[in-house]
């Protein structure tokens, strides 16, 4: 039957706009996330330049508010999340021996809606002002009474559109990991990165809808005169804090768990040892995911929930230190007695461990509610969450990128430049944020535009700014590395580190379109390593060579996200005063918004009505491919 | 894998789970409903937090709600859940025509429910209970309106599926679609049971 359908193949730009291949979508996530990481990093540098000396006026106070808001929002939603999805897309299906993800089309929707939301959010810079109420957008600062520009409108609508993409991406990975594992790949044989991606996806599924409701409620307040957070009409500003943090706290575990997974893979590979305490690692991951939903109010100790609530949330928060501690010791014991190779990837992974411990320790300090009244909204908090997010997540992402770069692109990143990148970024990081603990304890509040001379803040702020510039140099070194590597020949072998333990290292670099010529048979944890130890060079195939079914590329996901983008703009600008012209009738009657939604719903209709039969790659086309050989 | 190799009359026992695509779709939809549960849970929480914030001179829930209309709407929506079960049962015994009829009846019940809800909202607005009146009214319209939008989307979706079954027949590609639409319909029914209790019955007792 496969011969009946013509194979649709696009090339060039159309290939990237229509792709449903998880490996290409992973690269798209990396490009887009990398771009937003640079934007957010630039915002961070501008913040640090403003703060390098007292009473500086490098940027205006209002611009400073926009910068700090957009830095946080961009880094969390548009840089960290997509870079995690980049690694998940590129690696998880390969690690479980799957030919594809469960929903390739939905996967593409996930990327394009995230991208449309991210672009929309950043359009605000050129449309009369970016959001300026902090990345947490607390009411009433974010209500129409106190925020009269369109900035916060861009925030609520941009994040809603991006959130759709994250949510469907999470569902896709849950189903992929549950249903698409190769024969023999039981749950307790799954690589640690797959496990952490699995738990992260579950957290996405249960956390993001809460954010969607919070953002919708704020959108109704802002655009349709609702009263959720409007105290004059009975609304409740604390409600926003609850909704935001019920999403927001799981979000930090959504971010850090995949980094834990990367660190586990990298340390195990470059110690040439099985991961110490695999089962306890899985248990700890699940427990962290579960507890992550129980602790949101520790962000609100000073809101006034009362001593009982504060005590309970304080204890629940401290409990999380237990499974996290288990992980730290497991990584140390994995290295213990191993023959460690200090590749760049492993440097980032080893550097991660003490850094994350420091972030964890300040986390426990902040969890003590009475002490938190001192730390709250000071630079101590800023130092803490940068230690766990930059020192945790970003070091993990760098480790993952250096480790899996050959599997994604077929080329090894340069190790010398990589080590330069590590040392500048790592030293720069500690220089920037270590001193901020003390700034906080000395009383410097976060989110201030400037500070007075003679408070003892001057030197520490100067050091912090120098550190930030050093981190910038490290990032530039990474970009340079990427460019230099792209110019080199594509010659990475299947198992370029020679110590690969998991299934992604059994196939060519980069992986072929269909991943596995024959689905491998998994006979244990660290499936490839097990075969190597028995002297075999390849996996045992679980099926004969046959035609491979592939999904068709489609432009619909891209068009759907364009529709949402247009609808978002239409809703935002519906209330303005445009006189009586054609624009007034289009915008004031929500015609542009409805037009945008119609595009998206129309694409859903087309997708439902026209079945995608996909196409088959026949065995004779596969001839000569390297397949599953090592 | 390839759904259209099956012809009508030779369907497996549970056609929605006969292919990996079908199983993926059903599992993915269960997970999606898990997310939807959080969505409505958050909406309910917001409503519960704000439901007493009626404001001076505005109609209270006790004055507004007319349980007769709401009870009728509840009866209609719960019955539509039953008819959607009959549709899935017909699908499992491979009776395409009864399945289509039960789906059409489900859609009609859905439309009747929407009609009553629109009438109800129209009536409330006339009594001075607008979206922007108070925190109570905003959270009321948001919660009940989100549910109504879900019913509306379900009506559109099942209608499109009916047309597809007419054209393509029942096979391992269309069966999972009907099955997950049925799951969706049950879900919005369950949500309505909670709305009836939390919004209307609790509103009547104050």
mmCIF file with all atom_site columns, N, CA, C and O in Angstrom, chain A residues 387-413:
data_model
loop_
_atom_site.group_PDB
_atom_site.id
_atom_site.type_symbol
_atom_site.label_atom_id
_atom_site.label_alt_id
_atom_site.label_comp_id
_atom_site.label_asym_id
_atom_site.label_entity_id
_atom_site.label_seq_id
_atom_site.pdbx_PDB_ins_code
_atom_site.Cartn_x
_atom_site.Cartn_y
_atom_site.Cartn_z
_atom_site.occupancy
_atom_site.B_iso_or_equiv
_atom_site.pdbx_formal_charge
_atom_site.auth_seq_id
_atom_site.auth_comp_id
_atom_site.auth_asym_id
_atom_site.auth_atom_id
_atom_site.pdbx_PDB_model_num
ATOM 1   N N  . UNK A 1 387 ? 22.117 30.441 41.333 1.00 0.00 ? 387 UNK A N  1
ATOM 2   C CA . UNK A 1 387 ? 22.961 29.256 41.583 1.00 0.00 ? 387 UNK A CA 1
ATOM 3   C C  . UNK A 1 387 ? 22.264 27.984 41.139 1.00 0.00 ? 387 UNK A C  1
ATOM 4   O O  . UNK A 1 387 ? 22.896 27.083 40.616 1.00 0.00 ? 387 UNK A O  1
ATOM 5   N N  . UNK A 1 388 ? 20.960 27.881 41.355 1.00 0.00 ? 388 UNK A N  1
ATOM 6   C CA . UNK A 1 388 ? 20.292 26.643 40.940 1.00 0.00 ? 388 UNK A CA 1
ATOM 7   C C  . UNK A 1 388 ? 19.934 26.649 39.461 1.00 0.00 ? 388 UNK A C  1
ATOM 8   O O  . UNK A 1 388 ? 19.939 25.600 38.824 1.00 0.00 ? 388 UNK A O  1
ATOM 9   N N  . UNK A 1 389 ? 19.638 27.808 38.898 1.00 0.00 ? 389 UNK A N  1
ATOM 10  C CA . UNK A 1 389 ? 19.223 27.798 37.490 1.00 0.00 ? 389 UNK A CA 1
ATOM 11  C C  . UNK A 1 389 ? 20.433 27.914 36.566 1.00 0.00 ? 389 UNK A C  1
ATOM 12  O O  . UNK A 1 389 ? 20.591 27.101 35.653 1.00 0.00 ? 389 UNK A O  1
ATOM 13  N N  . UNK A 1 390 ? 21.301 28.878 36.780 1.00 0.00 ? 390 UNK A N  1
ATOM 14  C CA . UNK A 1 390 ? 22.494 28.955 35.918 1.00 0.00 ? 390 UNK A CA 1
ATOM 15  C C  . UNK A 1 390 ? 23.495 27.877 36.325 1.00 0.00 ? 390 UNK A C  1
ATOM 16  O O  . UNK A 1 390 ? 23.948 27.077 35.512 1.00 0.00 ? 390 UNK A O  1
ATOM 17  N N  . UNK A 1 391 ? 23.790 27.836 37.640 1.00 0.00 ? 391 UNK A N  1
ATOM 18  C CA . UNK A 1 391 ? 24.754 26.845 38.114 1.00 0.00 ? 391 UNK A CA 1
ATOM 19  C C  . UNK A 1 391 ? 24.232 25.427 38.012 1.00 0.00 ? 391 UNK A C  1
ATOM 20  O O  . UNK A 1 391 ? 25.008 24.474 38.008 1.00 0.00 ? 391 UNK A O  1
ATOM 21  N N  . UNK A 1 392 ? 22.923 25.254 37.937 1.00 0.00 ? 392 UNK A N  1
ATOM 22  C CA . UNK A 1 392 ? 22.354 23.926 37.767 1.00 0.00 ? 392 UNK A CA 1
ATOM 23  C C  . UNK A 1 392 ? 21.984 23.680 36.323 1.00 0.00 ? 392 UNK A C  1
ATOM 24  O O  . UNK A 1 392 ? 22.680 22.996 35.575 1.00 0.00 ? 392 UNK A O  1
ATOM 25  N N  . UNK A 1 393 ? 20.897 24.299 35.927 1.00 0.00 ? 393 UNK A N  1
ATOM 26  C CA . UNK A 1 393 ? 20.364 24.028 34.594 1.00 0.00 ? 393 UNK A CA 1
ATOM 27  C C  . UNK A 1 393 ? 21.327 24.375 33.468 1.00 0.00 ? 393 UNK A C  1
ATOM 28  O O  . UNK A 1 393 ? 21.572 23.565 32.573 1.00 0.00 ? 393 UNK A O  1
ATOM 29  N N  . UNK A 1 394 ? 21.896 25.598 33.483 1.00 0.00 ? 394 UNK A N  1
ATOM 30  C CA . UNK A 1 394 ? 22.678 26.027 32.322 1.00 0.00 ? 394 UNK A CA 1
ATOM 31  C C  . UNK A 1 394 ? 23.978 25.224 32.222 1.00 0.00 ? 394 UNK A C  1
ATOM 32  O O  . UNK A 1 394 ? 24.368 24.807 31.126 1.00 0.00 ? 394 UNK A O  1
ATOM 33  N N  . UNK A 1 395 ? 24.619 24.940 33.365 1.00 0.00 ? 395 UNK A N  1
ATOM 34  C CA . UNK A 1 395 ? 25.808 24.077 33.297 1.00 0.00 ? 395 UNK A CA 1
ATOM 35  C C  . UNK A 1 395 ? 25.406 22.703 32.765 1.00 0.00 ? 395 UNK A C  1
ATOM 36  O O  . UNK A 1 395 ? 26.135 22.094 31.970 1.00 0.00 ? 395 UNK A O  1
ATOM 37  N N  . UNK A 1 396 ? 24.235 22.215 33.180 1.00 0.00 ? 396 UNK A N  1
ATOM 38  C CA . UNK A 1 396 ? 23.746 20.932 32.669 1.00 0.00 ? 396 UNK A CA 1
ATOM 39  C C  . UNK A 1 396 ? 23.506 20.970 31.172 1.00 0.00 ? 396 UNK A C  1
ATOM 40  O O  . UNK A 1 396 ? 23.846 20.031 30.450 1.00 0.00 ? 396 UNK A O  1
ATOM 41  N N  . UNK A 1 397 ? 22.898 22.063 30.691 1.00 0.00 ? 397 UNK A N  1
ATOM 42  C CA . UNK A 1 397 ? 22.647 22.178 29.254 1.00 0.00 ? 397 UNK A CA 1
ATOM 43  C C  . UNK A 1 397 ? 23.966 22.219 28.484 1.00 0.00 ? 397 UNK A C  1
ATOM 44  O O  . UNK A 1 397 ? 24.119 21.559 27.453 1.00 0.00 ? 397 UNK A O  1
ATOM 45  N N  . UNK A 1 398 ? 24.944 22.992 29.000 1.00 0.00 ? 398 UNK A N  1
ATOM 46  C CA . UNK A 1 398 ? 26.249 23.025 28.327 1.00 0.00 ? 398 UNK A CA 1
ATOM 47  C C  . UNK A 1 398 ? 26.871 21.626 28.295 1.00 0.00 ? 398 UNK A C  1
ATOM 48  O O  . UNK A 1 398 ? 27.390 21.186 27.266 1.00 0.00 ? 398 UNK A O  1
ATOM 49  N N  . UNK A 1 399 ? 26.803 20.908 29.437 1.00 0.00 ? 399 UNK A N  1
ATOM 50  C CA . UNK A 1 399 ? 27.347 19.548 29.469 1.00 0.00 ? 399 UNK A CA 1
ATOM 51  C C  . UNK A 1 399 ? 26.660 18.696 28.416 1.00 0.00 ? 399 UNK A C  1
ATOM 52  O O  . UNK A 1 399 ? 27.313 17.978 27.643 1.00 0.00 ? 399 UNK A O  1
ATOM 53  N N  . UNK A 1 400 ? 25.327 18.800 28.359 1.00 0.00 ? 400 UNK A N  1
ATOM 54  C CA . UNK A 1 400 ? 24.571 18.009 27.394 1.00 0.00 ? 400 UNK A CA 1
ATOM 55  C C  . UNK A 1 400 ? 24.911 18.366 25.962 1.00 0.00 ? 400 UNK A C  1
ATOM 56  O O  . UNK A 1 400 ? 25.029 17.494 25.100 1.00 0.00 ? 400 UNK A O  1
ATOM 57  N N  . UNK A 1 401 ? 25.094 19.672 25.709 1.00 0.00 ? 401 UNK A N  1
ATOM 58  C CA . UNK A 1 401 ? 25.395 20.086 24.334 1.00 0.00 ? 401 UNK A CA 1
ATOM 59  C C  . UNK A 1 401 ? 26.766 19.567 23.909 1.00 0.00 ? 401 UNK A C  1
ATOM 60  O O  . UNK A 1 401 ? 26.922 19.045 22.803 1.00 0.00 ? 401 UNK A O  1
ATOM 61  N N  . UNK A 1 402 ? 27.783 19.714 24.784 1.00 0.00 ? 402 UNK A N  1
ATOM 62  C CA . UNK A 1 402 ? 29.111 19.206 24.408 1.00 0.00 ? 402 UNK A CA 1
ATOM 63  C C  . UNK A 1 402 ? 29.076 17.684 24.219 1.00 0.00 ? 402 UNK A C  1
ATOM 64  O O  . UNK A 1 402 ? 29.717 17.139 23.338 1.00 0.00 ? 402 UNK A O  1
ATOM 65  N N  . UNK A 1 403 ? 28.291 17.011 25.081 1.00 0.00 ? 403 UNK A N  1
ATOM 66  C CA . UNK A 1 403 ? 28.220 15.545 25.055 1.00 0.00 ? 403 UNK A CA 1
ATOM 67  C C  . UNK A 1 403 ? 27.503 15.043 23.808 1.00 0.00 ? 403 UNK A C  1
ATOM 68  O O  . UNK A 1 403 ? 27.967 14.134 23.123 1.00 0.00 ? 403 UNK A O  1
ATOM 69  N N  . UNK A 1 404 ? 26.354 15.638 23.484 1.00 0.00 ? 404 UNK A N  1
ATOM 70  C CA . UNK A 1 404 ? 25.509 15.107 22.406 1.00 0.00 ? 404 UNK A CA 1
ATOM 71  C C  . UNK A 1 404 ? 25.680 15.851 21.086 1.00 0.00 ? 404 UNK A C  1
ATOM 72  O O  . UNK A 1 404 ? 25.027 15.505 20.107 1.00 0.00 ? 404 UNK A O  1
ATOM 73  N N  . UNK A 1 405 ? 26.513 16.900 21.061 1.00 0.00 ? 405 UNK A N  1
ATOM 74  C CA . UNK A 1 405 ? 26.699 17.657 19.818 1.00 0.00 ? 405 UNK A CA 1
ATOM 75  C C  . UNK A 1 405 ? 27.011 16.732 18.637 1.00 0.00 ? 405 UNK A C  1
ATOM 76  O O  . UNK A 1 405 ? 26.380 16.856 17.571 1.00 0.00 ? 405 UNK A O  1
ATOM 77  N N  . UNK A 1 406 ? 27.952 15.771 18.793 1.00 0.00 ? 406 UNK A N  1
ATOM 78  C CA . UNK A 1 406 ? 28.215 14.876 17.660 1.00 0.00 ? 406 UNK A CA 1
ATOM 79  C C  . UNK A 1 406 ? 26.973 14.085 17.240 1.00 0.00 ? 406 UNK A C  1
ATOM 80  O O  . UNK A 1 406 ? 26.788 13.847 16.037 1.00 0.00 ? 406 UNK A O  1
ATOM 81  N N  . UNK A 1 407 ? 26.125 13.718 18.192 1.00 0.00 ? 407 UNK A N  1
ATOM 82  C CA . UNK A 1 407 ? 24.927 12.942 17.805 1.00 0.00 ? 407 UNK A CA 1
ATOM 83  C C  . UNK A 1 407 ? 23.912 13.835 17.118 1.00 0.00 ? 407 UNK A C  1
ATOM 84  O O  . UNK A 1 407 ? 23.143 13.388 16.277 1.00 0.00 ? 407 UNK A O  1
ATOM 85  N N  . UNK A 1 408 ? 23.903 15.130 17.437 1.00 0.00 ? 408 UNK A N  1
ATOM 86  C CA . UNK A 1 408 ? 22.946 16.043 16.807 1.00 0.00 ? 408 UNK A CA 1
ATOM 87  C C  . UNK A 1 408 ? 23.445 16.521 15.447 1.00 0.00 ? 408 UNK A C  1
ATOM 88  O O  . UNK A 1 408 ? 22.661 16.701 14.524 1.00 0.00 ? 408 UNK A O  1
ATOM 89  N N  . UNK A 1 409 ? 24.771 16.765 15.334 1.00 0.00 ? 409 UNK A N  1
ATOM 90  C CA . UNK A 1 409 ? 25.264 17.428 14.120 1.00 0.00 ? 409 UNK A CA 1
ATOM 91  C C  . UNK A 1 409 ? 26.332 16.627 13.385 1.00 0.00 ? 409 UNK A C  1
ATOM 92  O O  . UNK A 1 409 ? 26.782 17.038 12.318 1.00 0.00 ? 409 UNK A O  1
ATOM 93  N N  . UNK A 1 410 ? 26.809 15.540 13.958 1.00 0.00 ? 410 UNK A N  1
ATOM 94  C CA . UNK A 1 410 ? 27.830 14.737 13.278 1.00 0.00 ? 410 UNK A CA 1
ATOM 95  C C  . UNK A 1 410 ? 29.240 15.300 13.391 1.00 0.00 ? 410 UNK A C  1
ATOM 96  O O  . UNK A 1 410 ? 30.142 14.845 12.703 1.00 0.00 ? 410 UNK A O  1
ATOM 97  N N  . UNK A 1 411 ? 29.423 16.323 14.225 1.00 0.00 ? 411 UNK A N  1
ATOM 98  C CA . UNK A 1 411 ? 30.749 16.925 14.385 1.00 0.00 ? 411 UNK A CA 1
ATOM 99  C C  . UNK A 1 411 ? 31.039 17.099 15.863 1.00 0.00 ? 411 UNK A C  1
ATOM 100 O O  . UNK A 1 411 ? 30.150 17.444 16.630 1.00 0.00 ? 411 UNK A O  1
ATOM 101 N N  . UNK A 1 412 ? 32.306 16.913 16.237 1.00 0.00 ? 412 UNK A N  1
ATOM 102 C CA . UNK A 1 412 ? 32.697 17.111 17.635 1.00 0.00 ? 412 UNK A CA 1
ATOM 103 C C  . UNK A 1 412 ? 33.020 18.585 17.871 1.00 0.00 ? 412 UNK A C  1
ATOM 104 O O  . UNK A 1 412 ? 33.769 19.175 17.084 1.00 0.00 ? 412 UNK A O  1
ATOM 105 N N  . UNK A 1 413 ? 32.523 19.170 18.932 1.00 0.00 ? 413 UNK A N  1
ATOM 106 C CA . UNK A 1 413 ? 32.920 20.532 19.276 1.00 0.00 ? 413 UNK A CA 1
ATOM 107 C C  . UNK A 1 413 ? 34.390 20.534 19.684 1.00 0.00 ? 413 UNK A C  1
ATOM 108 O O  . UNK A 1 413 ? 34.906 19.543 20.206 1.00 0.00 ? 413 UNK A O  1
#
